[in-house]
Coordinates of C-alpha atoms and ligand atoms in Angstrom, one line a residue:
X156 CA -36.4 53.7 77.6
X157 CA -32.8 53.0 76.5
X158 CA -32.3 49.0 75.3
X159 CA -29.3 47.5 74.2
X160 CA -29.4 44.5 72.1
X161 CA -26.5 42.0 72.7
X162 CA -26.4 39.7 70.3
X163 CA -24.0 37.5 68.2
X164 CA -24.9 38.3 64.8
X165 CA -27.8 40.6 63.7
X166 CA -29.8 37.8 62.6
X167 CA -33.7 37.2 61.8
X168 CA -34.7 37.5 65.4
X169 CA -32.9 40.6 66.8
X170 CA -33.2 42.4 63.7
X171 CA -37.6 41.4 64.7
X172 CA -36.6 42.8 68.1
X173 CA -35.3 45.9 66.9
X174 CA -38.0 46.5 64.8
X175 CA -40.4 45.7 66.7
X176 CA -38.9 47.8 70.2
X177 CA -38.1 51.5 67.4
X178 CA -41.8 51.1 66.5
X179 CA -43.0 51.3 70.1
X180 CA -41.0 54.5 70.5
X181 CA -37.6 52.8 72.4
X182 CA -33.8 54.3 71.9
X183 CA -32.5 50.6 70.4
X184 CA -28.7 50.1 70.0
X185 CA -26.7 47.0 68.8
X186 CA -23.4 46.2 70.0
X187 CA -22.6 42.7 69.0
X188 CA -20.7 40.3 71.4
X189 CA -17.1 40.4 70.5
X190 CA -15.0 40.7 73.7
X191 CA -16.3 41.8 77.3
X192 CA -14.2 45.1 77.5
X193 CA -16.4 46.3 74.1
X194 CA -19.3 45.1 75.9
X195 CA -18.1 47.4 78.5
X196 CA -17.4 50.0 76.5
X197 CA -21.0 49.7 74.4
X198 CA -22.8 49.7 77.9
X199 CA -20.6 53.6 79.0
X200 CA -20.9 55.1 76.1
X201 CA -25.1 54.1 75.6
X202 CA -26.6 54.2 79.2
X203 CA -29.1 52.0 78.5
X204 CA -31.6 51.0 80.7
X205 CA -31.6 47.6 80.5
X206 CA -30.0 45.0 78.0
X207 CA -31.5 42.6 76.1
X208 CA -30.1 39.3 74.8
X209 CA -31.9 37.4 71.4
X210 CA -29.4 35.6 70.1
X211 CA -25.8 34.7 72.7
X212 CA -23.6 32.2 72.6
X213 CA -21.4 33.9 75.5
X214 CA -21.7 34.5 79.0
X215 CA -22.7 38.2 80.2
X216 CA -19.4 39.1 82.0
X217 CA -20.6 39.5 86.4
X218 CA -19.5 43.1 86.3
X219 CA -22.4 44.0 83.6
X220 CA -25.0 41.8 85.3
X221 CA -24.6 42.9 88.3
X222 CA -24.8 46.9 87.4
X223 CA -28.2 46.4 85.0
X224 CA -31.0 44.1 84.1
X225 CA -30.0 41.7 81.4
X226 CA -33.1 39.8 79.8
X227 CA -32.1 36.7 77.9
X228 CA -34.5 35.6 75.2
X229 CA -34.0 31.6 75.5
X230 CA -36.2 29.5 72.8
X231 CA -37.3 27.2 75.4
X232 CA -40.2 27.2 78.1
X233 CA -39.6 27.9 81.5
X234 CA -37.1 25.6 83.3
X235 CA -35.6 24.4 80.1
X236 CA -31.3 25.5 79.5
X237 CA -28.9 25.0 77.4
X238 CA -27.3 26.0 73.9
X239 CA -29.6 23.3 71.9
X240 CA -33.3 24.5 73.2
X241 CA -35.2 23.9 69.7
X242 CA -32.6 21.3 68.4
X243 CA -34.4 18.8 71.7
X244 CA -37.5 20.1 71.0
X245 CA -37.9 18.6 67.4
X246 CA -35.6 15.5 68.3
X247 CA -38.2 15.2 71.2
X248 CA -41.0 15.2 69.6
X249 CA -41.9 17.7 71.8
X250 CA -45.7 18.9 70.4
X251 CA -45.4 22.5 72.4
X252 CA -42.8 24.7 72.8
X253 CA -42.1 28.1 74.0
X254 CA -39.4 30.9 74.7
X255 CA -39.0 32.3 77.9
X256 CA -37.2 36.2 79.0
X257 CA -34.8 35.3 82.0
X258 CA -32.7 37.6 83.8
X259 CA -28.9 36.7 83.2
X260 CA -27.1 35.7 86.6
X261 CA -24.2 33.8 87.2
X262 CA -25.3 29.9 86.4
X263 CA -26.3 30.2 82.6
X264 CA -30.3 30.1 82.0
X265 CA -30.7 29.5 85.6
X266 CA -31.5 33.0 86.4
X267 CA -35.6 34.4 87.5
X268 CA -38.2 34.8 84.8
X269 CA -39.6 37.5 83.3
X270 CA -42.2 36.5 80.6
X271 CA -42.7 33.0 79.0
X272 CA -45.3 32.5 75.8
X273 CA -46.2 29.3 74.2
X274 CA -46.1 28.1 70.6
X275 CA -47.1 24.5 68.8
X276 CA -44.6 23.1 67.0
X277 CA -45.0 22.7 63.3
X278 CA -43.1 19.7 61.8
X279 CA -40.2 22.1 59.6
X280 CA -36.7 22.7 60.4
X281 CA -35.6 24.9 63.0
X282 CA -34.4 27.9 61.2
X283 CA -37.6 27.8 59.7
X284 CA -39.7 27.4 63.6
X285 CA -37.2 29.8 65.1
X286 CA -37.8 32.5 62.3
X287 CA -41.5 32.5 62.3
X288 CA -42.9 30.6 65.6
X289 CA -40.1 31.5 68.2
X290 CA -40.2 35.0 66.9
X291 CA -43.7 35.8 67.0
X292 CA -43.6 34.6 70.9
X293 CA -39.9 36.0 71.5
X294 CA -41.8 39.2 70.6
X295 CA -45.2 39.0 72.7
X296 CA -42.5 37.6 75.8
X297 CA -39.8 41.2 75.1
X298 CA -42.9 43.2 74.9
X299 CA -44.7 41.9 78.3
X300 CA -41.3 41.5 79.8
X301 CA -40.9 45.5 79.1
X302 CA -44.1 46.5 80.3
X303 CA -43.1 45.1 83.6
X304 CA -39.5 47.1 83.3
X305 CA -41.5 50.7 85.4
X306 CA -42.5 48.5 88.4
X307 CA -39.1 46.9 88.4
X308 CA -37.5 50.3 88.8
X309 CA -39.9 51.0 91.6
X310 CA -40.3 47.5 93.4
X311 CA -43.7 46.8 92.8
X312 CA -42.8 44.0 90.6
X313 CA -39.8 41.7 90.7
X314 CA -39.6 38.1 88.3
X315 CA -39.9 34.9 89.2
X316 CA -37.4 32.4 90.6
X317 CA -37.5 29.5 88.5
X318 CA -37.4 27.1 91.4
X319 CA -40.5 29.3 92.3
X320 CA -42.3 28.6 88.9
X321 CA -45.6 26.9 89.5
X322 CA -45.1 24.6 86.2
X323 CA -41.6 24.1 85.7
X324 CA -41.3 21.4 82.6
X325 CA -37.7 22.0 81.4
X326 CA -34.8 20.8 82.1
X327 CA -31.0 21.5 81.4
X328 CA -29.8 19.5 77.8
X329 CA -26.5 20.0 76.9
X330 CA -25.0 20.8 73.2
X331 CA -26.4 19.2 70.5
X332 CA -23.4 18.4 67.4
X333 CA -24.1 17.3 64.2
X334 CA -22.3 14.3 65.1
X335 CA -25.2 13.3 67.3
X336 CA -28.3 12.1 66.7
X337 CA -27.0 10.2 63.6
X338 CA -29.4 8.6 61.6
X339 CA -29.8 5.0 61.0
X340 CA -30.6 4.3 57.5
X341 CA -32.1 0.2 58.6
X342 CA -33.6 1.5 61.6
X343 CA -35.5 4.6 61.4
X344 CA -38.3 5.5 60.0
X345 CA -39.2 9.0 57.5
X346 CA -40.3 10.7 60.2
X347 CA -37.7 10.3 62.6
X348 CA -35.0 10.5 59.6
X349 CA -36.7 14.0 58.7
X350 CA -36.7 15.0 62.4
X351 CA -32.9 14.2 63.0
X352 CA -32.1 16.4 59.8
X353 CA -34.5 18.9 60.6
X354 CA -32.9 19.5 64.4
X355 CA -29.9 20.9 63.3
X356 CA -30.7 22.2 60.2
X357 CA -29.8 25.8 59.2
X358 CA -26.8 25.1 61.9
X359 CA -24.7 23.0 62.6
X360 CA -26.0 20.5 60.5
X361 CA -26.6 16.9 60.8
X362 CA -23.7 14.1 60.0
X363 CA -24.1 11.4 57.2
X364 CA -22.4 9.6 54.6
X365 CA -22.8 9.8 50.8
X366 CA -20.4 9.0 48.8
X367 CA -18.2 7.3 51.0
X368 CA -18.0 10.5 53.3
X369 CA -18.8 12.6 55.9
X370 CA -20.9 15.7 55.1
X371 CA -23.8 17.5 57.2
X372 CA -26.9 17.5 55.1
X373 CA -29.6 20.6 55.4
X374 CA -33.1 20.6 53.5
X375 CA -35.0 17.2 53.6
X376 CA -38.4 16.9 52.8
X377 CA -40.3 13.1 52.5
X378 CA -40.5 12.1 48.8
X379 CA -43.4 9.5 48.0
X380 CA -40.6 6.4 46.9
X381 CA -40.0 3.0 48.7
X382 CA -36.5 1.0 48.4
X383 CA -34.0 -0.8 50.1
X384 CA -33.4 0.6 53.8
X385 CA -30.4 3.2 53.0
X386 CA -30.7 2.6 49.1
X387 CA -30.1 5.9 47.2
X388 CA -32.8 5.3 45.1
X389 CA -32.3 8.4 42.4
X390 CA -31.9 12.4 41.7
X391 CA -34.3 15.3 41.6
X392 CA -34.8 18.9 41.5
X393 CA -30.6 18.7 42.3
X394 CA -31.0 16.4 45.4
X395 CA -30.4 12.6 46.3
X396 CA -33.5 10.6 47.7
X397 CA -33.0 7.7 49.9
X398 CA -34.7 5.2 51.1
X399 CA -35.8 4.8 55.0
X400 CA -37.3 1.3 56.0
X401 CA -40.9 2.8 55.9
X402 CA -40.7 5.1 52.6
X403 CA -38.4 7.9 51.5
X404 CA -36.8 11.2 51.7
X405 CA -35.3 14.0 50.2
X406 CA -31.9 15.8 50.5
X407 CA -31.6 19.0 49.1
X408 CA -28.4 20.4 50.7
X409 CA -24.6 19.8 51.7
X410 CA -21.9 20.4 52.8
X411 CA -18.2 19.1 53.0
X412 CA -15.9 18.9 55.4
X413 CA -14.4 22.4 56.8
X414 CA -16.3 24.0 54.2
X415 CA -19.2 26.3 55.0
X416 CA -20.5 26.5 52.2
X417 CA -23.9 24.4 51.5
X418 CA -24.4 23.0 48.2
X419 CA -26.8 21.6 46.2
X420 CA -26.6 18.1 46.0
X421 CA -26.1 17.7 42.9
X422 CA -23.3 20.2 42.6
X423 CA -21.8 18.4 45.5
X424 CA -21.5 15.3 43.7
X425 CA -20.4 14.2 40.2
X426 CA -21.1 10.9 42.0
X427 CA -25.2 12.2 41.3
X428 CA -25.4 12.6 37.7
X429 CA -24.8 8.8 37.1
X430 CA -28.2 7.7 39.1
X431 CA -31.5 7.5 37.3
X432 CA -33.7 10.4 37.4
X433 CA -37.1 11.4 39.5
X434 CA -40.4 13.2 39.2
X435 CA -39.4 16.3 40.7
X436 CA -42.7 17.7 41.1
X437 CA -43.3 16.4 44.7
X438 CA -40.5 18.9 45.8
X439 CA -39.7 21.4 42.6
X440 CA -39.4 24.4 44.7
X441 CA -41.0 25.9 41.8
X442 CA -44.7 25.4 41.0
X443 CA -48.2 26.8 39.8
X444 CA -51.6 26.7 41.0
X445 CA -55.1 28.8 40.2
X446 CA -57.8 30.0 41.7
X447 CA -60.1 31.4 39.4
X448 CA -59.5 34.4 38.1
X449 CA -55.8 34.5 40.3
X450 CA -52.5 32.9 39.6
X451 CA -49.8 32.2 42.1
X452 CA -46.4 31.0 40.9
X453 CA -44.3 30.1 44.2
X454 CA -40.5 29.4 44.2
X455 CA -39.5 28.3 47.4
X456 CA -35.6 28.1 47.2
X457 CA -33.3 27.4 50.0
X458 CA -32.5 30.0 51.8
X459 CA -34.6 32.4 49.1
X460 CA -30.8 32.7 47.4
X461 CA -31.8 32.4 43.7
X462 CA -28.6 31.3 41.4
X463 CA -29.1 31.8 37.8
X464 CA -30.7 28.5 36.6
X465 CA -33.8 29.5 39.3
X466 CA -33.9 32.9 38.1
X467 CA -33.8 31.4 34.5
X468 CA -36.5 28.6 35.2
X469 CA -39.1 31.2 37.3
X470 CA -39.1 33.6 34.4
X471 CA -40.2 30.2 31.8
X472 CA -42.8 29.8 34.4
X473 CA -44.2 33.4 35.0
X474 CA -44.4 33.1 30.5
X475 CA -45.8 29.6 31.1
X476 CA -48.5 31.2 33.6
X477 CA -48.9 34.3 31.4
X478 CA -50.6 31.7 28.9
X479 CA -53.3 31.5 31.3
X480 CA -56.9 33.2 31.3
X481 CA -55.9 34.8 34.1
X482 CA -56.6 38.9 35.2
X483 CA -53.7 38.2 38.4
X484 CA -50.2 36.4 38.8
X485 CA -48.9 36.4 41.9
X486 CA -45.1 35.7 42.5
X487 CA -45.5 34.1 46.0
X488 CA -41.8 33.5 47.0
X489 CA -41.5 30.4 49.5
X490 CA -42.4 30.0 53.1
X491 CA -39.4 31.1 55.0
X492 CA -37.9 34.0 52.6
X493 CA -39.4 35.8 49.5
X494 CA -36.1 36.2 48.4
X495 CA -32.5 37.1 49.1
X496 CA -31.1 38.3 45.6
X497 CA -28.6 36.5 44.3
X498 CA -27.4 33.3 45.4
X499 CA -23.5 34.0 47.0
X500 CA -23.0 30.6 47.7
X501 CA -22.9 29.2 44.1
X502 CA -21.2 32.5 43.5
X503 CA -18.2 31.9 46.2
X504 CA -18.3 27.8 45.0
X505 CA -17.7 29.2 41.7
X506 CA -14.3 28.9 39.5
X507 CA -15.0 32.6 38.4
X508 CA -17.0 34.1 41.2
X509 CA -17.1 37.7 39.1
X510 CA -18.4 35.8 35.7
X511 CA -21.3 34.0 37.9
X512 CA -22.2 37.1 39.5
X513 CA -22.4 38.4 35.9
X514 CA -24.6 35.7 35.2
X515 CA -26.2 35.7 38.0
X516 CA -27.8 39.5 38.1
X517 CA -28.3 39.1 34.7
X518 CA -30.9 36.3 34.9
X519 CA -32.1 38.5 38.1
X520 CA -32.8 41.8 35.3
X521 CA -34.4 39.5 32.8
X522 CA -36.8 37.9 35.2
X523 CA -37.4 41.8 37.0
X524 CA -38.3 43.0 33.0
X525 CA -40.6 40.2 31.9
X526 CA -42.7 40.7 35.3
X527 CA -42.9 44.7 35.0
X528 CA -43.6 43.9 30.5
X529 CA -46.4 41.7 32.0
X530 CA -49.3 44.4 31.1
X531 CA -51.8 42.2 30.1
X532 CA -53.1 41.6 33.8
X533 CA -52.0 43.1 37.5
X534 CA -49.5 41.7 38.9
X535 CA -48.2 41.1 42.8
X536 CA -46.4 40.4 45.0
X537 CA -47.0 38.0 48.2
X538 CA -44.1 38.4 51.1
X539 CA -45.1 35.4 53.4
X540 CA -41.4 35.5 54.6
X541 CA -38.3 38.2 54.9
X542 CA -36.7 39.2 52.1
X543 CA -33.2 41.0 50.9
X544 CA -31.5 43.4 49.0
X545 CA -31.9 41.9 45.7
X546 CA -35.0 40.4 46.6
X547 CA -36.9 43.5 47.9
X548 CA -36.5 45.0 44.4
X549 CA -37.7 41.3 42.8
X550 CA -41.4 42.2 45.0
X551 CA -41.2 45.7 43.4
X552 CA -41.0 45.0 39.8
X553 CA -44.3 43.9 40.5
X554 CA -47.8 46.6 40.7
X555 CA -48.8 46.2 44.3
X556 CA -46.8 44.5 47.2
X557 CA -48.5 42.7 50.5
X558 CA -46.7 41.6 52.8
X559 CA -47.5 39.4 56.0
X560 CA -47.9 41.3 59.6
X561 CA -44.2 41.0 60.9
X562 CA -41.8 40.4 58.3
X563 CA -38.4 41.8 57.9
X564 CA -37.5 43.6 54.6
X565 CA -33.6 44.7 53.9
X566 CA -34.4 47.0 50.7
X567 CA -30.4 47.6 50.7
X568 CA -27.2 46.4 48.8
X569 CA -24.3 47.8 50.6
X570 CA -23.8 46.0 53.7
X571 CA -22.4 43.8 51.0
X572 CA -19.1 45.5 50.2
X573 CA -21.1 48.2 49.2
X574 CA -22.8 46.7 46.3
X575 CA -24.7 49.3 44.1
X576 CA -27.4 47.2 43.0
X577 CA -29.8 46.5 40.2
X578 CA -33.0 44.5 39.9
X579 CA -34.1 48.1 38.5
X580 CA -34.1 49.5 41.3
X581 CA -33.5 53.1 40.3
X582 CA -36.2 52.8 38.2
X583 CA -38.9 51.4 40.8
X584 CA -38.2 52.9 44.0
X585 CA -37.6 57.1 43.5
X586 CA -41.6 56.0 41.8
X587 CA -42.8 54.1 44.5
X588 CA -41.3 56.6 47.7
X589 CA -40.2 59.9 46.0
X590 CA -36.6 59.7 47.3
X591 CA -33.8 56.8 47.7
X592 CA -33.2 57.2 51.6
X593 CA -33.6 53.2 52.1
X594 CA -30.7 52.3 50.5
X595 CA -28.3 54.2 52.5
X596 CA -30.2 53.9 55.8
X597 CA -29.1 50.2 55.4
X598 CA -31.6 49.4 58.5
X599 CA -34.4 46.4 59.0
X600 CA -37.5 47.9 57.7
X601 CA -40.6 46.2 59.5
X602 CA -44.1 45.9 57.3
X603 CA -45.7 47.8 59.4
X604 CA -43.3 50.7 58.4
X605 CA -43.4 49.5 55.1
X606 CA -46.6 50.0 55.0
X607 CA -46.3 53.5 56.5
X608 CA -43.6 54.4 53.9
X609 CA -45.6 53.3 51.2
X610 CA -42.9 50.0 50.3
X611 CA -45.6 47.9 50.4
X612 CA -49.4 48.3 50.1
X613 CA -51.0 46.0 53.0
X614 CA -50.3 44.1 55.8
X615 CA -52.1 40.3 55.9
X616 CA -52.0 38.5 59.6
X617 CA -49.6 35.8 59.9
X618 CA -52.6 33.1 60.0
X619 CA -53.8 31.4 57.0
X620 CA -51.7 33.9 55.1
X621 CA -52.3 32.0 51.4
X622 CA -55.8 31.4 51.7
X623 CA -56.2 35.6 52.8
X624 CA -53.9 36.3 49.9
X625 CA -56.5 34.4 47.3
X626 CA -59.6 35.5 48.5
X627 CA -58.4 39.1 48.5
X628 CA -56.1 39.2 45.2
X629 CA -59.8 37.2 44.2
X630 CA -61.8 39.8 45.3
X631 CA -59.6 42.6 44.0
X632 CA -59.5 40.7 40.2
X633 CA -63.6 41.4 40.3
X634 CA -63.7 44.7 41.3
X635 CA -65.0 47.7 39.6
X636 CA -62.3 49.6 40.0
X637 CA -59.8 46.8 38.3
X638 CA -60.5 47.7 34.9
X639 CA -59.1 51.2 35.6
X640 CA -56.2 50.0 37.4
X641 CA -54.9 47.8 34.5
X642 CA -55.5 50.4 32.0
X643 CA -53.7 53.1 33.9
X644 CA -50.7 50.9 34.9
X645 CA -50.9 49.9 30.7
X646 CA -51.0 53.8 30.3
X647 CA -48.1 54.5 32.6
X648 CA -46.0 51.6 31.7
X649 CA -46.1 53.2 28.1
X650 CA -45.4 56.8 29.3
X651 CA -42.2 55.7 31.6
X652 CA -40.7 54.0 28.4
X653 CA -41.1 56.7 26.2
X654 CA -39.7 58.6 28.8
X655 CA -37.2 56.5 29.3
X656 CA -36.9 52.8 28.3
X657 CA -36.2 50.0 31.3
X658 CA -33.1 49.0 28.8
X659 CA -31.3 52.2 30.1
X660 CA -31.9 51.8 33.7
X661 CA -30.7 48.2 33.1
X662 CA -27.6 49.4 31.1
X663 CA -27.0 52.1 33.8
X664 CA -27.2 50.0 36.7
X665 CA -25.2 47.1 35.4
X666 CA -22.2 49.0 34.4
X667 CA -21.8 49.9 37.8
X668 CA -22.2 46.1 39.1
X669 CA -19.6 45.7 36.5
X670 CA -17.1 48.0 38.7
X671 CA -18.4 45.5 41.4
X672 CA -17.9 42.5 39.9
X673 CA -14.5 43.4 37.6
X674 CA -12.8 46.3 39.0
X675 CA -9.7 47.4 40.9
X676 CA -12.1 47.6 44.9
X677 CA -12.6 44.1 45.8
X678 CA -15.0 45.1 48.9
X679 CA -17.9 43.1 47.5
X680 CA -16.0 39.5 47.0
X681 CA -14.5 40.3 50.3
X682 CA -18.2 40.9 52.0
X683 CA -19.1 37.5 50.5
X684 CA -16.3 35.6 51.0
X685 CA -17.4 37.1 55.1
X686 CA -20.9 35.9 54.5
X687 CA -20.6 32.9 53.1
X688 CA -18.0 31.7 55.7
X689 CA -19.5 33.2 58.6
X690 CA -16.5 34.8 59.3
X691 CA -17.0 36.6 63.7
X692 CA -17.8 39.7 63.4
X693 CA -15.0 42.0 64.4
X694 CA -16.6 44.9 65.5
X695 CA -20.0 46.3 65.2
X696 CA -21.2 48.5 62.0
X697 CA -22.2 52.1 62.6
X698 CA -25.8 51.9 61.4
X699 CA -26.5 49.5 64.1
X700 CA -23.9 50.6 67.0
X701 CA -25.6 54.3 66.8
X702 CA -24.1 55.1 70.6
X703 CA -20.5 54.6 68.8
X704 CA -21.5 57.2 66.1
X705 CA -19.9 60.5 67.1
X706 CA -22.0 63.4 68.4
X707 CA -23.9 60.4 70.0
Ligands
COA833 N1 -27.2 33.6 49.2 C1 -26.9 32.8 49.8 N2 -27.2 32.0 51.1 C2 -28.1 33.2 51.2 C3 -27.8 34.2 51.2 C4 -28.0 34.6 49.5 N3 -28.7 35.5 49.3 N4 -28.7 35.1 51.8 C5 -29.2 34.0 53.5 N5 -28.1 33.4 53.4 C6 -28.6 32.6 54.0 C7 -27.5 32.5 55.4 O1 -26.3 32.5 54.9 C8 -28.1 32.0 56.1 O2 -27.3 30.4 55.7 P1 -27.5 29.1 57.0 O3 -28.6 28.6 56.8 O4 -26.5 28.6 56.8 O5 -27.2 29.9 58.3 C9 -29.6 31.7 56.1 O6 -29.8 31.9 54.7 C10 -30.2 32.5 56.9 O7 -30.1 33.5 56.8 P2 -29.6 34.5 58.3 O8 -29.3 36.1 57.6 O9 -28.6 34.2 59.0 O10 -31.3 34.2 58.8 P3 -31.5 33.8 60.1 O11 -31.5 34.6 60.9 O12 -33.3 33.7 59.9 O13 -31.3 32.3 60.3 C11 -30.5 30.9 62.6 C12 -30.1 32.3 61.6 C13 -29.9 31.9 63.7 C14 -32.2 30.5 62.6 C15 -29.3 29.8 62.4 O14 -28.0 30.8 63.0 C16 -29.8 29.3 63.8 O15 -30.0 28.2 63.3 N6 -29.1 29.2 65.1 C17 -29.4 28.8 66.3 C18 -30.6 29.5 67.2 C19 -30.4 29.4 68.1 O16 -31.2 27.6 68.7 N7 -30.2 29.9 69.1 C20 -30.0 29.6 70.8 C21 -29.0 29.9 71.7 S1 -29.4 31.2 72.7
THG834 N1 -26.0 34.2 81.9 C1 -25.1 35.3 81.4 N2 -25.2 35.3 80.1 C2 -25.7 34.2 79.2 C3 -26.8 33.7 80.0 C4 -27.1 33.7 81.1 N3 -25.4 34.6 77.6 C5 -26.2 33.9 77.1 C6 -26.8 32.7 77.6 N4 -27.5 33.1 78.8 C7 -27.8 31.9 76.3 N5 -27.3 30.3 77.0 C8 -26.4 29.2 76.5 C9 -26.3 28.6 77.4 C10 -25.9 27.6 77.6 C11 -24.6 27.4 76.9 C12 -24.9 28.9 76.1 C13 -25.5 30.0 76.2 C14 -23.4 26.1 77.3 N6 -22.2 26.4 76.4 C15 -21.3 25.4 76.3 C16 -20.3 26.4 77.2 O1 -20.0 27.9 77.3 O2 -19.4 25.0 77.8 C17 -21.0 25.0 75.1 C18 -21.5 25.8 73.5 C19 -21.7 24.7 72.6 O3 -21.2 23.7 72.7 O4 -22.2 25.3 71.5 O5 -23.3 25.2 77.8 O6 -27.5 33.0 81.6 N7 -24.3 35.8 82.4

């Protein structure tokens, strides 16, 4: 089938559906929802059988939904309507929720239902639910809908009008903005404060007042402390600890006024530095655990963005873990993301973005170098969440890569203003794949294709990810072939080093990066500013809008 994905942006859910539908053999092309006229042009150029809208904020014009079926993926249960579906589900403490594929009609989200899928709610931020539960349910509901399509065309099947749906529990709910569901620090308990913040995290962010100023807050976790409700109890891991009436929460990030850039609170308010320093361990993104012959190093940084300081701390933690008598050391990443490379928000907010980029990439390369120089044991990158740009090549610095089935990788740099990239990709990528084609393809890579191409070594089912990783890594560490594999790796590293030292790869890559950061062509700085400021798209990139390729 020819499927045109119409979307506000190519977000993780849209990328996952793009990958799944392509994997099923469908011909998929993407158009950003920029203007009705441009959408109409895309339909004429591509001639799709149907339109799929996984992430759309505007109405599809009548001329289009009358001419071909347009399937809207709504992150709510049947009957639910409105642009803030998940936000309400979290605030209302729903225990089960769902996604619904409905056909676009004149009234928003009121069209007939093609398919729906349920999931259990988890106590997490909206964006985290969106990236996992919503995404998995969406894949199932979309594939079910697509399977009905032949019968729909031959009129043997039709979607169910909402009024005929047997259990229509959802309802129409208004848009929920940041200033609504305000936190009442004197009355709200910890669970309520968390729900209010999480229902607006990653966007738009719940509004609160800190140091006499209105801010939007993100990245909240419960923190074991007590105090007068609303009191700022201290600072931990770059964030603030604030008392509720039955406990306390830690707030990691915020943004001020109209500035769209989220920053750690300690970076945003110098006032934080006068507060007392509390124990960081309950909220530290970097932590180590050990299971027999296997060590696991987690780094659960917000949005997978690894700033200079985090690279340095992570490298130190890795070196500490290397002191332990383990045979396999696993780089775990975070729950939501494995890693997304350099912290572009920190870079954009810096006095000198060029100098900060340079410091960040050098710290990242130090980290990669340390991973590759760990030759006394085997190293494994375990990807529960997605990885992008430098974050994917960080994983490549380990001996093996195992990923959750459904992970989306973006192993390329060029979308960020033709950035050359480093992290020793010029050494690791050709060794692993035999070529560097992925860099120019610029498309998301699903775990299944990644396994087929040899970018990853193993796909694991989504349930109990950490437990599976531990069990399988322990099995590996105790396997008869382990000692041979380790000595092969040591030999390979020594041969490679003699052939061309790591330092040479690094120098060559960084020479290009220096040009990206300090040269005449400012493309990287422009692309980064658009990315962090979330500038609306003005066109769909050619690698996505295949129907706009010359000769299509
Ligand atoms: N440095 C700094 N930040 C980085 C980064 C890097 N290297 N790489 C990624 N990020 C940030 C992105 O800026 C983004 O920030 P955000 O938290 O402010 O959105 C975040 O990491 C995730 O990256 P993105 O590529 O946008 O991933 P995503 O697609 O998984 O997440 C949504 C975005 C869709 C979850 C979010 O926009 C949202 O909550 N939307 C509402 C969805 C919804 O309910 N829609 C219903 C209407 S149909
Ligand atoms: N039919 C048609 N087009 C559609 C949908 C449809 N486009 C996508 C849409 N479903 C996805 N869902 C919604 C539902 C409601 C709103 C927006 C997207 C909405 N928006 C408010 C408005 O437009 O005034 C305000 C939005 C805001 O404040 O963010 O209510 O079923 N043809």
